[in-house]
Amino acid sequence: MVGKAVLRQMGSSSLALSPLGLGCWQFSNGQGMVGKFWPVLKKADVRSIVQTSLKGGINWFDTAEVYGKGQSEQMLAEALREAGPLADGAHIATKWWPFLRTASSITSTIDERLRLLENRTIDLHQVHQPFSFSSVREEMNAMAGLVKSGKIKNVGVSNFSADKMREADRVLREHGLRLISNQVKYSLLDRRIEHNGIMEAAKELGVAIIAYSPLEQGILSGKFHKNPELVKAIKGPRKFTSAFRASGLQKSKPLIDKLDELALIYDASPTQIALNWLIHAHGETVFAIPGASKTHHAEENVKAMQFTLTEEELKQISDVSNRVLNE
């Protein structure tokens, strides 16, 4: 089935979002401890990526305090401002960085988030990791306070276990709120959340899963299988992981072959088939946030929402993926 992306409700919130958002880690401007993972992008490129995403029906952007020490938030806000009316109705998700901090810093840092985002609405504020000097209860109480004071609209978490998700939702309910999302690593080459209780808890609580690294750092594009020389050109640490070695690429090849086969049918790319599987394999539970460091990546993301794989095709992909993972 081919058509424009249909918006869906994120968790129990009133947010109507495109199944794909744009992950904005790559807008870190080379700053901070995680910003060096990506090359520095020109402002014109960031502007083009954001506008291409908006034109294609992506209506939300996921950033974080730790991405370039706020540089990603700032560059995103600037690009949205420059997009003018095209950005009307665009939604922003950001994240509080918990390491070596207490829940009180959720409250004390929110004005800085808003300043860097040029006072755009924070539709979703997330706890980035489950590790801090405070309990889940203290963190959720602080987040609930921000909702009540009108600083943020909704509360999410990231990298939380099933038990911590349940606890977060339980505390938020005491404030008349709900947990709306858990952002976790999930792709056809990393399906741990299907087995460790996270997906089950999400469906039980009505919490959305936001899948990061949905293309397993580019492996699911198939380009490294077709041209292994490209691995040598990768900047940053990912080229040293086992998935990028010759043996790793050989192992995942049957899955790439399946994605290639369906790509021909849909006049699509393996990337688009992989993303389409992710946002349809579990009804409307899973959203995904592929990044884009070039305009053509954003174009590729957008086209992944313009068709829907059949139930049979979703199952075929899932079966091949499981075989690859269980080898």
XYZ file of N, CA and C in Angstrom, residues 9-13 169 173 178-181 200-209 285:
66
model
N -0.884 8.515 17.422
C -0.801 9.025 18.791
C 0.410 8.404 19.486
N 1.209 9.253 20.150
C 2.349 8.710 20.893
C 1.907 8.320 22.302
N 1.900 7.020 22.557
C 1.482 6.526 23.869
C 0.099 7.016 24.221
N -0.099 7.440 25.481
C -1.415 7.909 25.926
C -1.533 9.426 25.831
N -0.568 10.070 25.147
C -0.582 11.532 25.037
C -1.534 11.987 23.942
N 5.848 4.976 35.391
C 4.438 5.188 35.078
C 3.597 5.251 36.352
N 1.341 8.444 37.519
C -0.109 8.294 37.728
C -0.556 9.019 39.006
N 0.853 10.187 32.762
C 1.296 8.864 32.331
C 2.663 8.977 31.687
N 3.426 7.894 31.753
C 4.660 7.787 30.973
C 4.242 7.571 29.523
N 4.793 8.359 28.595
C 4.319 8.166 27.210
C 5.314 7.435 26.313
N 6.602 7.358 26.727
C 7.561 6.717 25.817
C 8.798 6.206 26.541
N 6.999 -5.864 25.862
C 5.794 -6.369 26.542
C 5.234 -5.302 27.498
N 6.122 -4.672 28.283
C 5.689 -3.632 29.226
C 5.115 -2.432 28.483
N 5.751 -2.078 27.350
C 5.272 -0.940 26.555
C 3.836 -1.172 26.083
N 3.574 -2.366 25.570
C 2.232 -2.675 25.068
C 1.223 -2.734 26.218
N 1.642 -3.287 27.333
C 0.760 -3.410 28.498
C 0.384 -2.025 29.061
N 1.354 -1.110 29.111
C 1.127 0.222 29.694
C 0.610 1.242 28.687
N 0.655 0.879 27.399
C 0.286 1.849 26.366
C 1.357 2.907 26.185
N 2.615 2.492 26.362
C 3.774 3.382 26.225
C 4.387 3.180 24.836
N 4.736 4.263 24.172
C 5.379 4.153 22.851
C 6.843 3.763 23.022
N 7.326 2.976 22.080
C 8.767 2.704 21.963
C 9.309 3.656 20.892
N 2.864 0.862 18.072
C 3.663 1.013 19.296
C 5.014 1.663 19.032
